[in-house]
Amino acid sequence: MSILIIGGDRLGNILQILEEVGYKKIHHITGRKSSETSLKIPSDVKMILVLTDFVNHNLAKKIKSKAKDKQVPICFCKRSCSAVSQVLQMQTVSA
């Protein structure tokens, strides 16, 4: 499985959590560059995770719209291992 993470300069231990859940390919975009607002969601992405404390409202809004168009699930959480684990667990239960 593949996941797109938007926000955060470094992912740290979050990578390990994602790999434990089964995400083998992890795309990461920091969201700091203005050119990243026109990003394209890779075709193999199964979920988008937005780290809210590192992304501005405009980028979050654009990503949400693109995810809806491609019918890719999108989750928002803080950049912490516990928050990411909780969101991934809820996403797994609802799927």
mmCIF file of N, CA and C in Angstrom:
data_model
loop_
_atom_site.group_PDB
_atom_site.id
_atom_site.type_symbol
_atom_site.label_atom_id
_atom_site.label_comp_id
_atom_site.label_asym_id
_atom_site.label_seq_id
_atom_site.Cartn_x
_atom_site.Cartn_y
_atom_site.Cartn_z
ATOM 1 N N MET A 1 0.831 -1.185 0.000
ATOM 2 C CA MET A 1 0.000 0.000 0.000
ATOM 3 C C MET A 1 0.872 1.243 0.000
ATOM 4 N N SER A 2 0.287 2.325 -0.450
ATOM 5 C CA SER A 2 0.996 3.584 -0.563
ATOM 6 C C SER A 2 0.197 4.700 0.116
ATOM 7 N N ILE A 3 0.910 5.630 0.754
ATOM 8 C CA ILE A 3 0.274 6.736 1.462
ATOM 9 C C ILE A 3 0.984 8.037 1.099
ATOM 10 N N LEU A 4 0.242 9.124 1.047
ATOM 11 C CA LEU A 4 0.791 10.456 0.813
ATOM 12 C C LEU A 4 0.656 11.248 2.101
ATOM 13 N N ILE A 5 1.779 11.753 2.603
ATOM 14 C CA ILE A 5 1.776 12.565 3.817
ATOM 15 C C ILE A 5 2.112 13.990 3.428
ATOM 16 N N ILE A 6 1.301 14.917 3.908
ATOM 17 C CA ILE A 6 1.522 16.324 3.611
ATOM 18 C C ILE A 6 1.721 17.057 4.925
ATOM 19 N N GLY A 7 2.858 17.748 5.023
ATOM 20 C CA GLY A 7 3.178 18.514 6.220
ATOM 21 C C GLY A 7 4.332 17.895 6.992
ATOM 22 N N GLY A 8 4.987 18.723 7.763
ATOM 23 C CA GLY A 8 6.110 18.242 8.576
ATOM 24 C C GLY A 8 7.401 18.192 7.784
ATOM 25 N N ASP A 9 8.460 18.723 8.344
ATOM 26 C CA ASP A 9 9.755 18.666 7.673
ATOM 27 C C ASP A 9 10.349 17.263 7.736
ATOM 28 N N ARG A 10 10.206 16.649 8.898
ATOM 29 C CA ARG A 10 10.702 15.291 9.109
ATOM 30 C C ARG A 10 9.583 14.454 9.691
ATOM 31 N N LEU A 11 9.579 13.179 9.354
ATOM 32 C CA LEU A 11 8.529 12.304 9.854
ATOM 33 C C LEU A 11 8.968 11.500 11.074
ATOM 34 N N GLY A 12 10.253 11.295 11.237
ATOM 35 C CA GLY A 12 10.771 10.601 12.415
ATOM 36 C C GLY A 12 10.153 9.227 12.602
ATOM 37 N N ASN A 13 9.632 8.952 13.797
ATOM 38 C CA ASN A 13 9.079 7.644 14.142
ATOM 39 C C ASN A 13 7.745 7.355 13.473
ATOM 40 N N ILE A 14 7.160 8.349 12.859
ATOM 41 C CA ILE A 14 5.893 8.143 12.155
ATOM 42 C C ILE A 14 6.087 7.149 11.017
ATOM 43 N N LEU A 15 7.252 7.157 10.397
ATOM 44 C CA LEU A 15 7.544 6.207 9.317
ATOM 45 C C LEU A 15 7.408 4.772 9.803
ATOM 46 N N GLN A 16 7.922 4.499 10.978
ATOM 47 C CA GLN A 16 7.857 3.147 11.546
ATOM 48 C C GLN A 16 6.406 2.735 11.784
ATOM 49 N N ILE A 17 5.596 3.649 12.281
ATOM 50 C CA ILE A 17 4.180 3.355 12.525
ATOM 51 C C ILE A 17 3.473 3.024 11.217
ATOM 52 N N LEU A 18 3.756 3.800 10.184
ATOM 53 C CA LEU A 18 3.131 3.561 8.883
ATOM 54 C C LEU A 18 3.534 2.211 8.306
ATOM 55 N N GLU A 19 4.801 1.860 8.451
ATOM 56 C CA GLU A 19 5.287 0.573 7.944
ATOM 57 C C GLU A 19 4.660 -0.592 8.712
ATOM 58 N N GLU A 20 4.461 -0.430 10.013
ATOM 59 C CA GLU A 20 3.839 -1.481 10.824
ATOM 60 C C GLU A 20 2.391 -1.734 10.414
ATOM 61 N N VAL A 21 1.718 -0.674 9.989
ATOM 62 C CA VAL A 21 0.324 -0.801 9.557
ATOM 63 C C VAL A 21 0.237 -1.423 8.164
ATOM 64 N N GLY A 22 1.314 -1.344 7.390
ATOM 65 C CA GLY A 22 1.316 -1.972 6.073
ATOM 66 C C GLY A 22 1.603 -1.050 4.909
ATOM 67 N N TYR A 23 1.908 0.203 5.176
ATOM 68 C CA TYR A 23 2.244 1.122 4.086
ATOM 69 C C TYR A 23 3.713 0.943 3.719
ATOM 70 N N LYS A 24 3.948 0.428 2.529
ATOM 71 C CA LYS A 24 5.316 0.143 2.083
ATOM 72 C C LYS A 24 5.927 1.331 1.335
ATOM 73 N N LYS A 25 5.094 2.082 0.625
ATOM 74 C CA LYS A 25 5.575 3.227 -0.143
ATOM 75 C C LYS A 25 4.981 4.483 0.477
ATOM 76 N N ILE A 26 5.867 5.387 0.902
ATOM 77 C CA ILE A 26 5.433 6.592 1.587
ATOM 78 C C ILE A 26 5.893 7.817 0.808
ATOM 79 N N HIS A 27 4.935 8.571 0.297
ATOM 80 C CA HIS A 27 5.231 9.824 -0.394
ATOM 81 C C HIS A 27 5.104 10.934 0.644
ATOM 82 N N HIS A 28 6.090 11.839 0.688
ATOM 83 C CA HIS A 28 6.053 12.908 1.683
ATOM 84 C C HIS A 28 6.268 14.254 1.010
ATOM 85 N N ILE A 29 5.410 15.202 1.322
ATOM 86 C CA ILE A 29 5.522 16.573 0.828
ATOM 87 C C ILE A 29 5.460 17.486 2.041
ATOM 88 N N THR A 30 6.453 18.350 2.186
ATOM 89 C CA THR A 30 6.514 19.212 3.363
ATOM 90 C C THR A 30 5.430 20.279 3.360
ATOM 91 N N GLY A 31 5.053 20.757 2.188
ATOM 92 C CA GLY A 31 4.024 21.786 2.100
ATOM 93 C C GLY A 31 4.555 23.192 2.304
ATOM 94 N N ARG A 32 5.856 23.345 2.388
ATOM 95 C CA ARG A 32 6.439 24.670 2.627
ATOM 96 C C ARG A 32 6.636 25.482 1.347
ATOM 97 N N LYS A 33 6.878 24.803 0.243
ATOM 98 C CA LYS A 33 7.123 25.513 -1.013
ATOM 99 C C LYS A 33 5.798 25.872 -1.670
ATOM 100 N N SER A 34 5.729 27.047 -2.245
ATOM 101 C CA SER A 34 4.490 27.484 -2.884
ATOM 102 C C SER A 34 4.161 26.627 -4.105
ATOM 103 N N SER A 35 5.166 26.024 -4.728
ATOM 104 C CA SER A 35 4.920 25.180 -5.896
ATOM 105 C C SER A 35 4.216 23.880 -5.510
ATOM 106 N N GLU A 36 4.263 23.515 -4.232
ATOM 107 C CA GLU A 36 3.648 22.265 -3.793
ATOM 108 C C GLU A 36 2.127 22.362 -3.690
ATOM 109 N N THR A 37 1.585 23.555 -3.802
ATOM 110 C CA THR A 37 0.130 23.689 -3.750
ATOM 111 C C THR A 37 -0.521 23.145 -5.018
ATOM 112 N N SER A 38 0.250 23.005 -6.081
ATOM 113 C CA SER A 38 -0.292 22.453 -7.320
ATOM 114 C C SER A 38 0.128 20.992 -7.499
ATOM 115 N N LEU A 39 0.359 20.294 -6.412
ATOM 116 C CA LEU A 39 0.823 18.919 -6.473
ATOM 117 C C LEU A 39 -0.238 17.990 -7.026
ATOM 118 N N LYS A 40 0.229 16.869 -7.546
ATOM 119 C CA LYS A 40 -0.674 15.847 -8.064
ATOM 120 C C LYS A 40 -0.577 14.637 -7.153
ATOM 121 N N ILE A 41 -1.707 14.044 -6.889
ATOM 122 C CA ILE A 41 -1.742 12.859 -6.044
ATOM 123 C C ILE A 41 -1.299 11.662 -6.888
ATOM 124 N N PRO A 42 -0.252 10.964 -6.453
ATOM 125 C CA PRO A 42 0.188 9.780 -7.204
ATOM 126 C C PRO A 42 -0.943 8.755 -7.341
ATOM 127 N N SER A 43 -0.959 8.043 -8.445
ATOM 128 C CA SER A 43 -2.067 7.129 -8.738
ATOM 129 C C SER A 43 -2.125 5.926 -7.801
ATOM 130 N N ASP A 44 -1.000 5.562 -7.188
ATOM 131 C CA ASP A 44 -0.983 4.382 -6.330
ATOM 132 C C ASP A 44 -1.340 4.676 -4.872
ATOM 133 N N VAL A 45 -1.640 5.925 -4.539
ATOM 134 C CA VAL A 45 -1.924 6.318 -3.157
ATOM 135 C C VAL A 45 -3.287 5.791 -2.716
ATOM 136 N N LYS A 46 -3.308 5.133 -1.547
ATOM 137 C CA LYS A 46 -4.539 4.584 -0.983
ATOM 138 C C LYS A 46 -5.131 5.482 0.099
ATOM 139 N N MET A 47 -4.301 6.401 0.642
ATOM 140 C CA MET A 47 -4.782 7.305 1.681
ATOM 141 C C MET A 47 -3.880 8.529 1.737
ATOM 142 N N ILE A 48 -4.461 9.663 2.144
ATOM 143 C CA ILE A 48 -3.706 10.906 2.332
ATOM 144 C C ILE A 48 -3.793 11.273 3.802
ATOM 145 N N LEU A 49 -2.647 11.608 4.372
ATOM 146 C CA LEU A 49 -2.572 12.015 5.769
ATOM 147 C C LEU A 49 -2.003 13.424 5.811
ATOM 148 N N VAL A 50 -2.777 14.364 6.359
ATOM 149 C CA VAL A 50 -2.348 15.753 6.455
ATOM 150 C C VAL A 50 -1.993 16.056 7.904
ATOM 151 N N LEU A 51 -0.754 16.499 8.118
ATOM 152 C CA LEU A 51 -0.296 16.876 9.455
ATOM 153 C C LEU A 51 -0.649 18.346 9.649
ATOM 154 N N THR A 52 -1.692 18.602 10.395
ATOM 155 C CA THR A 52 -2.323 19.917 10.446
ATOM 156 C C THR A 52 -1.457 21.017 11.048
ATOM 157 N N ASP A 53 -0.559 20.689 11.950
ATOM 158 C CA ASP A 53 0.229 21.749 12.563
ATOM 159 C C ASP A 53 1.363 22.241 11.663
ATOM 160 N N PHE A 54 1.484 21.717 10.447
ATOM 161 C CA PHE A 54 2.536 22.144 9.534
ATOM 162 C C PHE A 54 2.016 22.527 8.159
ATOM 163 N N VAL A 55 0.708 22.698 8.017
ATOM 164 C CA VAL A 55 0.116 22.993 6.710
ATOM 165 C C VAL A 55 -0.825 24.180 6.858
ATOM 166 N N ASN A 56 -0.764 25.103 5.901
ATOM 167 C CA ASN A 56 -1.679 26.246 5.968
ATOM 168 C C ASN A 56 -3.072 25.856 5.451
ATOM 169 N N HIS A 57 -4.038 26.678 5.735
ATOM 170 C CA HIS A 57 -5.427 26.381 5.397
ATOM 171 C C HIS A 57 -5.648 26.244 3.898
ATOM 172 N N ASN A 58 -4.978 27.073 3.118
ATOM 173 C CA ASN A 58 -5.158 27.044 1.674
ATOM 174 C C ASN A 58 -4.714 25.699 1.092
ATOM 175 N N LEU A 59 -3.553 25.221 1.516
ATOM 176 C CA LEU A 59 -3.058 23.935 1.019
ATOM 177 C C LEU A 59 -3.966 22.797 1.472
ATOM 178 N N ALA A 60 -4.399 22.823 2.712
ATOM 179 C CA ALA A 60 -5.298 21.780 3.225
ATOM 180 C C ALA A 60 -6.595 21.736 2.420
ATOM 181 N N LYS A 61 -7.111 22.896 2.091
ATOM 182 C CA LYS A 61 -8.349 22.980 1.313
ATOM 183 C C LYS A 61 -8.157 22.394 -0.091
ATOM 184 N N LYS A 62 -7.031 22.717 -0.725
ATOM 185 C CA LYS A 62 -6.761 22.193 -2.071
ATOM 186 C C LYS A 62 -6.571 20.684 -2.054
ATOM 187 N N ILE A 63 -5.868 20.192 -1.063
ATOM 188 C CA ILE A 63 -5.635 18.751 -0.964
ATOM 189 C C ILE A 63 -6.958 18.019 -0.722
ATOM 190 N N LYS A 64 -7.784 18.569 0.123
ATOM 191 C CA LYS A 64 -9.083 17.959 0.417
ATOM 192 C C LYS A 64 -9.923 17.859 -0.850
ATOM 193 N N SER A 65 -9.895 18.908 -1.654
ATOM 194 C CA SER A 65 -10.655 18.920 -2.901
ATOM 195 C C SER A 65 -10.119 17.876 -3.888
ATOM 196 N N LYS A 66 -8.793 17.806 -4.004
ATOM 197 C CA LYS A 66 -8.190 16.832 -4.925
ATOM 198 C C LYS A 66 -8.449 15.403 -4.471
ATOM 199 N N ALA A 67 -8.408 15.168 -3.172
ATOM 200 C CA ALA A 67 -8.682 13.834 -2.642
ATOM 201 C C ALA A 67 -10.128 13.431 -2.933
ATOM 202 N N LYS A 68 -11.027 14.374 -2.799
ATOM 203 C CA LYS A 68 -12.440 14.101 -3.071
ATOM 204 C C LYS A 68 -12.641 13.760 -4.548
ATOM 205 N N ASP A 69 -11.976 14.506 -5.437
ATOM 206 C CA ASP A 69 -12.079 14.254 -6.871
ATOM 207 C C ASP A 69 -11.578 12.857 -7.242
ATOM 208 N N LYS A 70 -10.484 12.437 -6.594
ATOM 209 C CA LYS A 70 -9.900 11.122 -6.875
ATOM 210 C C LYS A 70 -10.498 10.017 -6.013
ATOM 211 N N GLN A 71 -11.393 10.373 -5.112
ATOM 212 C CA GLN A 71 -12.031 9.436 -4.194
ATOM 213 C C GLN A 71 -11.003 8.672 -3.354
ATOM 214 N N VAL A 72 -10.045 9.428 -2.824
ATOM 215 C CA VAL A 72 -9.020 8.879 -1.939
ATOM 216 C C VAL A 72 -9.341 9.343 -0.519
ATOM 217 N N PRO A 73 -9.358 8.435 0.453
ATOM 218 C CA PRO A 73 -9.632 8.859 1.832
ATOM 219 C C PRO A 73 -8.559 9.818 2.343
ATOM 220 N N ILE A 74 -8.979 10.802 3.106
ATOM 221 C CA ILE A 74 -8.043 11.789 3.644
ATOM 222 C C ILE A 74 -8.289 11.923 5.142
ATOM 223 N N CYS A 75 -7.198 12.004 5.894
ATOM 224 C CA CYS A 75 -7.281 12.147 7.348
ATOM 225 C C CYS A 75 -6.416 13.323 7.773
ATOM 226 N N PHE A 76 -6.849 13.992 8.817
ATOM 227 C CA PHE A 76 -6.122 15.131 9.360
ATOM 228 C C PHE A 76 -5.759 14.823 10.803
ATOM 229 N N CYS A 77 -4.507 15.101 11.176
ATOM 230 C CA CYS A 77 -4.093 14.920 12.569
ATOM 231 C C CYS A 77 -2.843 15.745 12.852
ATOM 232 N N LYS A 78 -2.489 15.827 14.123
ATOM 233 C CA LYS A 78 -1.259 16.500 14.523
ATOM 234 C C LYS A 78 -0.070 15.619 14.189
ATOM 235 N N ARG A 79 1.114 16.218 14.190
ATOM 236 C CA ARG A 79 2.332 15.461 13.917
ATOM 237 C C ARG A 79 2.857 14.858 15.219
ATOM 238 N N SER A 80 2.239 13.774 15.639
ATOM 239 C CA SER A 80 2.711 13.026 16.794
ATOM 240 C C SER A 80 2.410 11.561 16.537
ATOM 241 N N CYS A 81 3.236 10.701 17.069
ATOM 242 C CA CYS A 81 3.055 9.266 16.850
ATOM 243 C C CYS A 81 1.705 8.791 17.364
ATOM 244 N N SER A 82 1.299 9.287 18.516
ATOM 245 C CA SER A 82 0.023 8.839 19.086
ATOM 246 C C SER A 82 -1.162 9.294 18.237
ATOM 247 N N ALA A 83 -1.112 10.509 17.737
ATOM 248 C CA ALA A 83 -2.203 11.015 16.895
ATOM 249 C C ALA A 83 -2.280 10.243 15.584
ATOM 250 N N VAL A 84 -1.134 9.974 14.978
ATOM 251 C CA VAL A 84 -1.103 9.225 13.719
ATOM 252 C C VAL A 84 -1.613 7.803 13.947
ATOM 253 N N SER A 85 -1.178 7.167 15.030
ATOM 254 C CA SER A 85 -1.636 5.807 15.343
ATOM 255 C C SER A 85 -3.149 5.767 15.511
ATOM 256 N N GLN A 86 -3.685 6.747 16.205
ATOM 257 C CA GLN A 86 -5.119 6.798 16.453
ATOM 258 C C GLN A 86 -5.892 6.967 15.149
ATOM 259 N N VAL A 87 -5.432 7.846 14.278
ATOM 260 C CA VAL A 87 -6.113 8.073 12.992
ATOM 261 C C VAL A 87 -6.045 6.825 12.121
ATOM 262 N N LEU A 88 -4.890 6.188 12.080
ATOM 263 C CA LEU A 88 -4.744 4.979 11.269
ATOM 264 C C LEU A 88 -5.614 3.848 11.803
ATOM 265 N N GLN A 89 -5.725 3.759 13.100
ATOM 266 C CA GLN A 89 -6.571 2.728 13.704
ATOM 267 C C GLN A 89 -8.031 2.979 13.368
ATOM 268 N N MET A 90 -8.479 4.216 13.446
ATOM 269 C CA MET A 90 -9.862 4.545 13.101
ATOM 270 C C MET A 90 -10.125 4.291 11.624
ATOM 271 N N GLN A 91 -9.155 4.588 10.781
ATOM 272 C CA GLN A 91 -9.293 4.388 9.345
ATOM 273 C C GLN A 91 -9.394 2.889 9.027
ATOM 274 N N THR A 92 -8.619 2.080 9.722
ATOM 275 C CA THR A 92 -8.631 0.635 9.507
ATOM 276 C C THR A 92 -9.970 0.035 9.945
ATOM 277 N N VAL A 93 -10.502 0.512 11.054
ATOM 278 C CA VAL A 93 -11.774 0.008 11.575
ATOM 279 C C VAL A 93 -12.915 0.345 10.626
ATOM 280 N N SER A 94 -12.906 1.559 10.065
ATOM 281 C CA SER A 94 -13.996 1.982 9.187
ATOM 282 C C SER A 94 -13.916 1.370 7.795
ATOM 283 N N ALA A 95 -12.760 0.855 7.416
ATOM 284 C CA ALA A 95 -12.600 0.280 6.070
ATOM 285 C C ALA A 95 -13.127 -1.115 5.960
#
